[in-house]
Tab-separated table of C-alpha atoms in Angstrom:
chain	number	residue	atom	x	y	z
A	1	MET	CA	-83.023	-54.632	214.597
A	2	PRO	CA	-83.166	-52.318	217.620
A	3	VAL	CA	-79.568	-52.762	218.832
A	4	HIS	CA	-77.540	-51.471	215.889
A	5	ASP	CA	-77.067	-47.998	217.334
A	6	ARG	CA	-75.824	-49.526	220.593
A	7	VAL	CA	-73.368	-51.804	218.782
A	8	GLN	CA	-72.134	-48.761	216.856
A	9	ARG	CA	-71.622	-46.849	220.117
A	10	HIS	CA	-69.793	-49.732	221.800
A	11	ALA	CA	-67.565	-50.079	218.716
A	12	ALA	CA	-66.634	-46.400	219.008
A	13	GLU	CA	-66.125	-46.386	222.792
A	14	LYS	CA	-64.411	-49.750	223.357
A	15	PRO	CA	-63.419	-51.117	219.931
A	16	ASP	CA	-60.939	-53.706	221.189
A	17	ASP	CA	-63.108	-55.170	223.959
A	18	ALA	CA	-64.605	-58.593	223.315
A	19	ALA	CA	-68.206	-58.523	222.095
A	20	LEU	CA	-68.688	-62.215	221.267
A	21	ASN	CA	-67.197	-65.551	222.217
A	22	ILE	CA	-69.028	-68.427	220.538
A	23	ASP	CA	-67.437	-71.830	220.922
A	24	GLY	CA	-64.035	-70.208	221.371
A	25	GLU	CA	-64.210	-67.885	218.347
A	26	THR	CA	-64.221	-64.196	219.225
A	27	LEU	CA	-65.028	-60.819	217.722
A	28	ASN	CA	-64.361	-57.467	219.342
A	29	TRP	CA	-66.809	-54.594	218.989
A	30	ARG	CA	-64.979	-53.035	216.031
A	31	GLN	CA	-64.892	-56.350	214.166
A	32	LEU	CA	-68.557	-57.049	214.867
A	33	TRP	CA	-69.613	-53.619	213.648
A	34	GLN	CA	-67.448	-53.689	210.522
A	35	SER	CA	-68.318	-57.228	209.439
A	36	SER	CA	-72.059	-56.942	210.009
A	37	ASN	CA	-72.183	-53.558	208.257
A	38	ALA	CA	-70.203	-54.966	205.326
A	39	LEU	CA	-72.683	-57.828	204.966
A	40	TYR	CA	-75.571	-55.364	205.277
A	41	GLN	CA	-74.173	-53.193	202.472
A	42	HIS	CA	-73.802	-56.336	200.350
A	43	LEU	CA	-77.458	-57.223	200.984
A	44	CYS	CA	-78.495	-53.699	200.014
A	45	GLN	CA	-76.872	-54.209	196.611
A	46	GLN	CA	-78.946	-57.319	195.914
A	47	SER	CA	-82.395	-57.335	194.366
A	48	LEU	CA	-84.507	-58.342	197.369
A	49	ALA	CA	-88.097	-57.570	196.419
A	50	LYS	CA	-89.809	-58.375	199.722
A	51	GLY	CA	-86.792	-57.656	201.895
A	52	VAL	CA	-87.136	-60.994	203.709
A	53	VAL	CA	-83.757	-62.535	204.531
A	54	ALA	CA	-83.797	-65.970	206.152
A	55	ILE	CA	-80.986	-67.112	208.449
A	56	ALA	CA	-80.417	-70.837	208.937
A	57	SER	CA	-77.138	-71.062	210.810
A	58	ALA	CA	-76.156	-73.016	213.889
A	59	ASN	CA	-74.284	-71.477	216.811
A	60	ASP	CA	-71.066	-69.975	215.502
A	61	ILE	CA	-69.451	-66.576	215.183
A	62	THR	CA	-71.152	-65.799	211.854
A	63	PHE	CA	-74.662	-65.980	213.313
A	64	PRO	CA	-74.588	-62.550	215.063
A	65	VAL	CA	-73.025	-60.998	211.953
A	66	ALA	CA	-75.813	-62.393	209.780
A	67	TRP	CA	-78.461	-61.412	212.320
A	68	LEU	CA	-77.383	-57.778	212.548
A	69	ALA	CA	-77.148	-57.463	208.762
A	70	ALA	CA	-80.486	-59.150	208.016
A	71	SER	CA	-82.476	-57.354	210.714
A	72	ALA	CA	-81.430	-53.797	209.799
A	73	ARG	CA	-83.971	-51.658	207.985
A	74	PRO	CA	-85.361	-52.232	205.352
A	75	PHE	CA	-84.912	-55.976	205.849
A	76	THR	CA	-86.902	-58.460	207.895
A	77	ALA	CA	-84.950	-61.411	209.275
A	78	ALA	CA	-86.548	-64.847	209.462
A	79	VAL	CA	-84.573	-66.970	211.918
A	80	ILE	CA	-84.832	-70.697	211.186
A	81	ASP	CA	-83.392	-73.610	213.152
A	82	PRO	CA	-81.030	-75.355	210.690
A	83	LEU	CA	-81.278	-78.593	212.694
A	84	MET	CA	-85.006	-78.864	212.043
A	85	ALA	CA	-86.183	-81.984	210.217
A	86	GLN	CA	-86.156	-81.658	206.430
A	87	GLN	CA	-89.928	-81.950	205.970
A	88	PRO	CA	-90.997	-78.994	208.169
A	89	LEU	CA	-87.910	-77.035	207.100
A	90	GLY	CA	-88.882	-77.453	203.465
A	91	GLU	CA	-92.471	-76.440	204.158
A	92	ILE	CA	-91.353	-73.333	206.060
A	93	LEU	CA	-89.086	-72.232	203.210
A	94	SER	CA	-91.813	-72.963	200.646
A	95	ARG	CA	-94.316	-70.807	202.515
A	96	LEU	CA	-91.879	-68.082	203.478
A	97	LYS	CA	-90.246	-67.738	200.051
A	98	PRO	CA	-87.406	-65.536	201.344
A	99	ASP	CA	-85.539	-63.321	198.925
A	100	LEU	CA	-82.279	-64.747	200.238
A	101	LEU	CA	-81.196	-67.552	202.572
A	102	LEU	CA	-78.032	-67.109	204.666
A	103	LEU	CA	-76.348	-70.410	205.545
A	104	LYS	CA	-72.983	-72.182	205.894
A	105	ARG	CA	-71.289	-74.024	203.023
A	106	GLN	CA	-71.081	-77.180	205.111
A	107	ASP	CA	-74.903	-77.418	205.198
A	108	ARG	CA	-75.137	-79.451	201.995
A	109	GLN	CA	-78.672	-80.693	202.595
A	110	LEU	CA	-79.899	-77.159	203.191
A	111	ILE	CA	-78.176	-75.909	200.041
A	112	ALA	CA	-79.759	-78.727	198.029
A	113	LEU	CA	-83.164	-77.885	199.511
A	114	ALA	CA	-82.769	-74.193	198.647
A	115	ASP	CA	-81.733	-75.050	195.092
A	116	ARG	CA	-84.726	-77.372	194.721
A	117	LEU	CA	-87.065	-74.595	195.891
A	118	ALA	CA	-85.338	-71.995	193.662
A	119	ILE	CA	-84.342	-69.911	196.703
A	120	ARG	CA	-81.193	-67.833	196.370
A	121	TRP	CA	-78.620	-68.435	199.080
A	122	LEU	CA	-75.454	-66.804	200.342
A	123	ALA	CA	-72.734	-68.568	202.327
A	124	LEU	CA	-71.780	-66.814	205.556
A	125	ASP	CA	-68.304	-68.352	205.671
A	126	GLY	CA	-65.687	-65.632	206.051
A	127	TRP	CA	-68.025	-62.697	206.516
A	128	GLN	CA	-66.855	-62.275	210.128
A	129	HIS	CA	-63.546	-61.092	208.633
A	130	ALA	CA	-65.054	-58.746	206.027
A	131	PRO	CA	-63.151	-55.463	205.562
A	132	PRO	CA	-64.842	-52.222	206.646
A	133	VAL	CA	-67.050	-50.250	204.281
A	134	ALA	CA	-67.380	-46.489	204.263
A	135	ASP	CA	-71.120	-45.900	204.641
A	136	ASP	CA	-72.733	-47.051	207.879
A	137	ARG	CA	-75.463	-44.444	208.391
A	138	ALA	CA	-78.412	-46.515	207.181
A	139	PHE	CA	-77.251	-49.550	209.151
A	140	SER	CA	-78.230	-48.027	212.495
A	141	ALA	CA	-81.298	-46.030	211.399
A	142	ASP	CA	-84.847	-46.196	212.761
A	143	MET	CA	-84.255	-48.317	215.862
A	144	GLN	CA	-87.610	-47.215	217.327
A	145	ALA	CA	-89.661	-47.732	214.159
A	146	ALA	CA	-92.885	-49.731	214.195
A	147	THR	CA	-91.665	-51.590	211.117
A	148	PRO	CA	-91.195	-55.372	210.968
A	149	PHE	CA	-87.724	-56.754	211.603
A	150	LEU	CA	-88.272	-60.345	212.761
A	151	ILE	CA	-90.233	-63.347	211.570
A	152	GLY	CA	-90.060	-65.960	214.293
A	153	PHE	CA	-91.491	-69.413	214.678
A	154	THR	CA	-93.393	-70.932	217.556
A	155	SER	CA	-94.707	-74.462	217.837
A	156	GLY	CA	-98.451	-74.994	217.682
A	157	THR	CA	-100.753	-77.974	217.795
A	158	THR	CA	-99.524	-79.178	214.391
A	159	SER	CA	-96.051	-80.211	213.280
A	160	LEU	CA	-95.548	-77.000	211.287
A	161	PRO	CA	-94.493	-74.050	213.480
A	162	LYS	CA	-96.566	-70.886	213.387
A	163	ALA	CA	-94.803	-67.864	211.911
A	164	PHE	CA	-95.228	-64.531	213.698
A	165	ILE	CA	-93.978	-61.071	212.812
A	166	ARG	CA	-92.586	-58.531	215.241
A	167	SER	CA	-91.718	-54.814	215.009
A	168	ARG	CA	-88.476	-53.068	215.899
A	169	ARG	CA	-90.305	-50.951	218.437
A	170	SER	CA	-91.625	-53.998	220.299
A	171	TRP	CA	-88.142	-55.288	221.078
A	172	ARG	CA	-86.680	-51.858	221.737
A	173	CYS	CA	-89.248	-51.429	224.521
A	174	SER	CA	-88.388	-54.764	226.092
A	175	LEU	CA	-84.643	-54.138	225.800
A	176	GLU	CA	-84.888	-50.751	227.495
A	177	ASN	CA	-86.911	-52.106	230.411
A	178	GLY	CA	-85.131	-55.451	230.596
A	179	ALA	CA	-81.723	-53.839	231.003
A	180	GLN	CA	-82.938	-52.432	234.317
A	181	ILE	CA	-84.920	-55.313	235.774
A	182	PHE	CA	-82.329	-57.939	234.767
A	183	ARG	CA	-79.484	-55.728	236.080
A	184	LEU	CA	-77.432	-56.007	232.921
A	185	ALA	CA	-75.169	-53.146	233.953
A	186	ASP	CA	-73.862	-55.456	236.699
A	187	ALA	CA	-73.155	-58.310	234.257
A	188	PRO	CA	-70.211	-57.590	231.917
A	189	SER	CA	-70.517	-61.124	230.517
A	190	THR	CA	-73.501	-63.402	229.792
A	191	LEU	CA	-73.574	-67.065	228.770
A	192	TYR	CA	-76.481	-68.801	227.079
A	193	PRO	CA	-75.507	-72.391	226.149
A	194	GLY	CA	-78.481	-73.136	223.885
A	195	PRO	CA	-79.528	-72.545	220.257
A	196	LEU	CA	-79.373	-68.930	219.103
A	197	SER	CA	-82.110	-69.664	216.563
A	198	HIS	CA	-84.576	-70.163	219.427
A	199	GLY	CA	-86.343	-67.219	221.028
A	200	ILE	CA	-84.587	-67.299	224.403
A	201	GLY	CA	-81.134	-67.469	222.842
A	202	LEU	CA	-81.829	-64.827	220.202
A	203	TYR	CA	-83.151	-62.384	222.764
A	204	CYS	CA	-80.285	-63.096	225.175
A	205	LEU	CA	-77.771	-62.333	222.426
A	206	ASN	CA	-79.462	-59.020	221.693
A	207	GLU	CA	-79.940	-57.884	225.277
A	208	THR	CA	-76.240	-58.522	225.902
A	209	LEU	CA	-75.230	-56.554	222.799
A	210	TYR	CA	-77.622	-53.771	223.816
A	211	ALA	CA	-76.071	-53.525	227.290
A	212	GLY	CA	-72.495	-53.726	226.018
A	213	GLY	CA	-71.533	-57.009	227.650
A	214	CYS	CA	-69.647	-59.893	226.097
A	215	PHE	CA	-71.958	-62.668	224.911
A	216	TYR	CA	-70.831	-66.276	225.249
A	217	SER	CA	-72.350	-69.403	223.771
A	218	THR	CA	-71.369	-72.911	222.714
A	219	ALA	CA	-71.811	-74.857	219.489
A	220	ARG	CA	-73.787	-77.531	221.315
A	221	TRP	CA	-75.147	-78.279	224.760
A	222	GLN	CA	-72.411	-80.092	226.696
A	223	PRO	CA	-72.623	-79.496	230.479
A	224	PRO	CA	-68.926	-80.168	231.262
A	225	ALA	CA	-67.852	-77.716	228.552
A	226	VAL	CA	-70.320	-75.104	229.811
A	227	LEU	CA	-69.010	-75.415	233.374
A	228	ALA	CA	-65.415	-75.144	232.152
A	229	LEU	CA	-66.319	-72.000	230.217
A	230	LEU	CA	-67.941	-70.463	233.294
A	231	ALA	CA	-64.783	-71.049	235.317
A	232	GLN	CA	-62.193	-70.137	232.685
A	233	GLN	CA	-63.863	-66.910	231.551
A	234	GLN	CA	-65.202	-65.937	234.997
A	235	ILE	CA	-68.617	-65.280	233.498
A	236	GLU	CA	-70.943	-63.240	235.713
A	237	ARG	CA	-74.373	-64.076	234.278
A	238	LEU	CA	-75.950	-67.327	233.087
A	239	VAL	CA	-79.253	-67.697	231.225
A	240	VAL	CA	-80.770	-71.190	231.120
A	241	VAL	CA	-83.929	-73.216	230.809
A	242	PRO	CA	-84.673	-75.227	233.982
A	243	THR	CA	-83.648	-78.611	232.556
A	244	MET	CA	-80.157	-77.221	231.895
A	245	ILE	CA	-79.746	-76.708	235.641
A	246	ALA	CA	-80.148	-80.443	236.254
A	247	GLY	CA	-77.587	-81.210	233.548
A	248	LEU	CA	-75.059	-78.756	234.970
A	249	ALA	CA	-75.546	-80.065	238.518
A	250	ALA	CA	-74.975	-83.656	237.391
A	251	ALA	CA	-71.693	-82.708	235.688
A	252	ALA	CA	-70.346	-80.334	238.351
A	253	GLN	CA	-67.370	-81.227	240.546
A	254	SER	CA	-67.551	-78.052	242.624
A	255	ASP	CA	-69.601	-74.904	243.050
A	256	TYR	CA	-69.173	-71.635	241.141
A	257	PRO	CA	-69.284	-68.706	243.580
A	258	GLY	CA	-68.177	-66.224	240.900
A	259	LEU	CA	-71.513	-66.296	239.089
A	260	ARG	CA	-73.494	-63.232	240.168
A	261	SER	CA	-76.751	-63.655	238.238
A	262	LEU	CA	-78.821	-66.597	236.995
A	263	LEU	CA	-81.943	-66.166	234.868
A	264	SER	CA	-84.277	-69.086	234.182
A	265	ALA	CA	-86.822	-69.019	231.355
A	266	GLY	CA	-88.792	-71.238	229.030
A	267	ALA	CA	-90.579	-73.225	231.744
A	268	LYS	CA	-91.523	-72.794	235.391
A	269	LEU	CA	-88.598	-73.072	237.786
A	270	GLU	CA	-89.409	-75.783	240.322
A	271	LEU	CA	-88.122	-76.224	243.864
A	272	ASN	CA	-85.693	-79.013	242.966
A	273	HIS	CA	-84.230	-76.930	240.135
A	274	TYR	CA	-83.809	-74.055	242.574
A	275	ARG	CA	-82.037	-76.245	245.141
A	276	LEU	CA	-79.637	-77.567	242.516
A	277	ALA	CA	-78.924	-74.056	241.231
A	278	ARG	CA	-78.439	-72.607	244.700
A	279	ALA	CA	-75.898	-75.305	245.597
A	280	LEU	CA	-74.055	-74.787	242.309
A	281	PHE	CA	-74.133	-70.967	242.277
A	282	PRO	CA	-74.259	-69.912	245.950
A	283	GLN	CA	-73.717	-66.179	245.340
A	284	ALA	CA	-75.998	-65.690	242.344
A	285	VAL	CA	-79.110	-63.532	242.374
A	286	MET	CA	-81.718	-65.814	240.827
A	287	GLN	CA	-84.552	-64.598	238.623
A	288	GLU	CA	-87.144	-66.213	236.386
A	289	TYR	CA	-89.563	-64.773	233.884
A	290	TYR	CA	-92.773	-65.846	232.223
A	291	GLY	CA	-93.481	-64.787	228.678
A	292	ALA	CA	-94.589	-65.963	225.264
A	293	SER	CA	-93.334	-65.494	221.717
A	294	GLU	CA	-96.493	-63.567	220.857
A	295	LEU	CA	-96.590	-61.416	224.013
A	296	GLY	CA	-92.971	-60.820	224.980
A	297	PHE	CA	-92.228	-60.556	228.697
A	298	VAL	CA	-95.235	-60.845	230.985
A	299	ALA	CA	-93.931	-61.251	234.548
A	300	VAL	CA	-90.558	-61.351	236.321
A	301	SER	CA	-89.632	-62.731	239.720
A	302	THR	CA	-86.477	-62.172	241.759
A	303	LEU	CA	-86.386	-65.175	244.059
A	304	ASP	CA	-86.334	-64.586	247.814
A	305	ASN	CA	-83.958	-67.104	249.367
A	306	ASP	CA	-85.533	-66.611	252.798
A	307	ASP	CA	-89.025	-67.483	251.551
A	308	ILE	CA	-88.369	-69.575	248.487
A	309	SER	CA	-91.640	-71.515	248.611
A	310	ALA	CA	-93.632	-68.291	248.345
A	311	SER	CA	-91.342	-66.999	245.577
A	312	LEU	CA	-91.723	-70.128	243.479
A	313	ALA	CA	-95.491	-70.224	243.935
A	314	SER	CA	-95.824	-67.357	241.449
A	315	VAL	CA	-94.030	-66.164	238.308
A	316	GLY	CA	-93.635	-62.677	239.756
A	317	ARG	CA	-95.075	-59.266	239.042
A	318	ALA	CA	-95.771	-57.579	235.720
A	319	PHE	CA	-92.771	-56.716	233.556
A	320	PRO	CA	-92.193	-52.936	233.395
A	321	ALA	CA	-94.510	-51.033	231.026
A	322	THR	CA	-96.990	-53.913	230.902
A	323	ALA	CA	-100.363	-54.425	232.578
A	324	ILE	CA	-101.879	-57.801	233.462
A	325	THR	CA	-105.587	-58.448	233.933
A	326	ILE	CA	-107.424	-61.692	234.652
A	327	ARG	CA	-110.727	-62.045	232.820
A	328	ASN	CA	-113.543	-64.539	232.395
A	329	ASP	CA	-114.821	-65.825	229.055
A	330	ASP	CA	-117.009	-62.721	228.688
A	331	GLY	CA	-114.021	-60.398	229.079
A	332	GLN	CA	-114.988	-59.227	232.567
A	333	THR	CA	-112.179	-58.528	235.031
A	334	LEU	CA	-111.936	-61.044	237.871
A	335	PRO	CA	-110.972	-60.238	241.481
A	336	ALA	CA	-107.695	-61.228	243.148
A	337	GLY	CA	-107.389	-64.935	243.775
A	338	GLN	CA	-109.886	-66.024	241.111
A	339	PRO	CA	-108.427	-67.900	238.107
A	340	GLY	CA	-109.207	-66.794	234.580
A	341	THR	CA	-107.536	-66.026	231.272
A	342	ILE	CA	-104.366	-63.920	231.513
A	343	TRP	CA	-104.539	-60.781	229.340
A	344	LEU	CA	-101.707	-58.359	228.698
A	345	THR	CA	-101.419	-54.798	227.428
A	346	SER	CA	-97.896	-53.992	226.261
A	347	GLU	CA	-95.900	-52.545	223.376
A	348	GLN	CA	-94.125	-55.906	223.116
A	349	ILE	CA	-97.089	-57.732	221.546
A	350	ILE	CA	-96.533	-59.085	218.027
A	351	ASP	CA	-98.108	-57.568	214.937
A	352	GLY	CA	-99.698	-60.908	214.041
A	353	TYR	CA	-99.033	-64.184	212.279
A	354	VAL	CA	-97.634	-64.726	208.804
A	355	TRP	CA	-99.322	-68.126	208.928
A	356	GLY	CA	-100.707	-70.566	211.489
A	357	ASP	CA	-103.315	-68.364	213.163
A	358	ASP	CA	-106.033	-70.859	214.054
A	359	GLY	CA	-107.781	-68.402	216.380
A	360	SER	CA	-107.527	-70.781	219.326
A	361	ALA	CA	-104.345	-69.505	220.954
A	362	PHE	CA	-103.259	-65.895	220.375
A	363	GLU	CA	-106.096	-63.383	220.579
A	364	LYS	CA	-106.285	-59.591	220.544
A	365	ARG	CA	-109.169	-57.701	222.107
A	366	PRO	CA	-109.713	-54.056	223.135
A	367	TRP	CA	-108.478	-54.966	226.624
A	368	GLY	CA	-105.266	-56.683	225.520
A	369	ALA	CA	-103.844	-59.892	224.119
A	370	THR	CA	-103.612	-63.468	225.372
A	371	VAL	CA	-102.180	-66.850	224.419
A	372	GLY	CA	-104.807	-68.650	226.464
A	373	ASP	CA	-102.836	-69.155	229.666
A	374	ILE	CA	-104.875	-69.448	232.861
A	375	GLY	CA	-103.890	-67.903	236.182
A	376	TYR	CA	-104.723	-65.395	238.878
A	377	LEU	CA	-103.272	-62.345	240.601
A	378	ASP	CA	-102.886	-62.427	244.373
A	379	ALA	CA	-103.335	-59.476	246.723
A	380	GLN	CA	-99.694	-58.432	246.123
A	381	GLN	CA	-100.243	-58.444	242.326
A	382	ARG	CA	-98.077	-61.524	241.848
A	383	LEU	CA	-99.123	-63.718	238.938
A	384	HIS	CA	-99.841	-67.387	239.620
A	385	MET	CA	-100.032	-69.793	236.674
A	386	THR	CA	-102.574	-72.595	236.824
A	387	GLY	CA	-102.563	-73.914	233.256
A	388	ARG	CA	-103.542	-73.273	229.686
A	389	ARG	CA	-106.765	-73.745	227.795
A	390	GLY	CA	-106.981	-77.434	227.046
A	391	ASN	CA	-104.790	-78.223	230.065
A	392	MET	CA	-107.705	-78.202	232.505
A	393	ILE	CA	-109.893	-81.256	232.941
A	394	LEU	CA	-113.262	-81.762	234.577
A	395	SER	CA	-113.045	-84.777	236.883
A	396	GLY	CA	-116.044	-85.703	238.998
A	397	GLY	CA	-117.339	-82.136	238.704
A	398	ASN	CA	-114.023	-80.567	239.791
A	399	ASN	CA	-111.785	-78.313	237.694
A	400	ILE	CA	-108.259	-79.763	237.785
A	401	TYR	CA	-105.243	-78.020	236.248
A	402	LEU	CA	-102.677	-80.595	235.190
A	403	CYS	CA	-99.711	-78.238	235.513
A	404	GLU	CA	-100.485	-77.688	239.210
A	405	ILE	CA	-100.187	-81.420	239.800
A	406	GLU	CA	-96.965	-81.517	237.790
A	407	SER	CA	-95.547	-78.698	239.891
A	408	LEU	CA	-96.441	-80.510	243.117
A	409	ILE	CA	-94.813	-83.747	241.943
A	410	LYS	CA	-91.668	-81.897	240.856
A	411	SER	CA	-91.353	-80.385	244.336
A	412	LEU	CA	-90.796	-83.867	245.809
A	413	PRO	CA	-87.209	-84.889	246.647
A	414	GLY	CA	-85.390	-86.556	243.775
A	415	VAL	CA	-87.923	-85.639	241.093
A	416	ILE	CA	-86.475	-83.562	238.245
A	417	GLU	CA	-89.269	-83.730	235.674
A	418	ALA	CA	-92.870	-84.935	235.645
A	419	VAL	CA	-95.704	-85.081	233.124
A	420	VAL	CA	-99.387	-85.434	233.980
A	421	ILE	CA	-101.935	-86.417	231.340
A	422	ALA	CA	-105.704	-86.806	231.287
A	423	LEU	CA	-107.199	-90.284	230.920
A	424	ASP	CA	-110.782	-91.141	230.116
A	425	ASP	CA	-112.702	-92.591	233.051
A	426	ALA	CA	-116.183	-94.115	232.890
A	427	TYR	CA	-117.144	-92.784	236.333
A	428	LEU	CA	-115.264	-89.467	236.716
A	429	GLY	CA	-115.227	-88.484	233.052
A	430	LYS	CA	-111.499	-87.733	233.223
A	431	LYS	CA	-108.757	-88.690	235.657
A	432	ASN	CA	-105.071	-87.932	236.000
A	433	GLY	CA	-102.194	-90.117	234.917
A	434	GLY	CA	-98.538	-89.234	235.065
A	435	GLY	CA	-94.927	-90.282	235.024
A	436	ASP	CA	-91.504	-88.877	235.781
């Protein structure tokens, strides 16, 4: 994983400073480095033919230890949500066939499943207190290598998630550029109150470790507990998905002027979410980004409080070291203002799928890669999202993007969430239906 050298440096420069606080359990930088390196050395002594180490652990202090150990070269870490239903979880493990599964002893069903599938497992309990080991050179080697380090999972059109594989170099590039654009040097502490096994949480953990801040999280999503943590620990930066903002606002008894930065991801930030967040965090610089598991970061927007409608109309400009083009179905570049398929050139793009590539979503061409999202660039090179393939309908001869209607509905006072669907119509062909 491309943060080991940074964790090693932080452990040398500020060994007693807090690196992690997950549901009240803490590790300083020295403890994090020693325990994760000890687990790594233990893994190196095992017979792991493919080098694939799966992690199925909920949010607790052992997760970062397991992650650092399993993602160091020569291993590839497969991060699995342990709360997933048994049927897809079993199918993922059957297809993946990891050399080793890292879990907690309390996860009896998962242990039984691993035993049934003849998958070796190792309990993570206690590894956060592992004594130091002498050799740590290999643990932080080859941070820039174009070798695989992560197998992640993204939902597709079927119940079984697609499995993609990503290189160390791809994340190192995004970490280097993200530290600047997300102003991580100004955020000594970051809180993400969601699952670390999901892409947003996993990346947030790693960008915080990379920058040398203290990473906070909670065992489960409980808005009152999250707000109490913000106040008690005087956390400077909060990373959320938009629906979390509504939950925090509903539970809040006061505002939190100490928060300096708020980053929204995972879905488009709507006007009502912005208003709730601005009232709750009056001093925070607010940003949102658009990306995809297969592409990495695509665009970033720092919201302009004086012209918020214009800011929210787009998802921002291209992430550093990326290039966005809008193309038609023949691959020809389209002019500003004309919608088409969004294509990206970037070092963040995945190597490919382990399974689940149906050819209808992620594509690579000489001019870049796409996940089939539709949008356009305006004259200021800001990216506007209008939908995704399959999310546009033809109604009475007109192209209608359902997400644009959803966005309009969600801008109305009192509306937090809305869904628009396509209904068959004998006269128009298709028509819109929705609910909130």
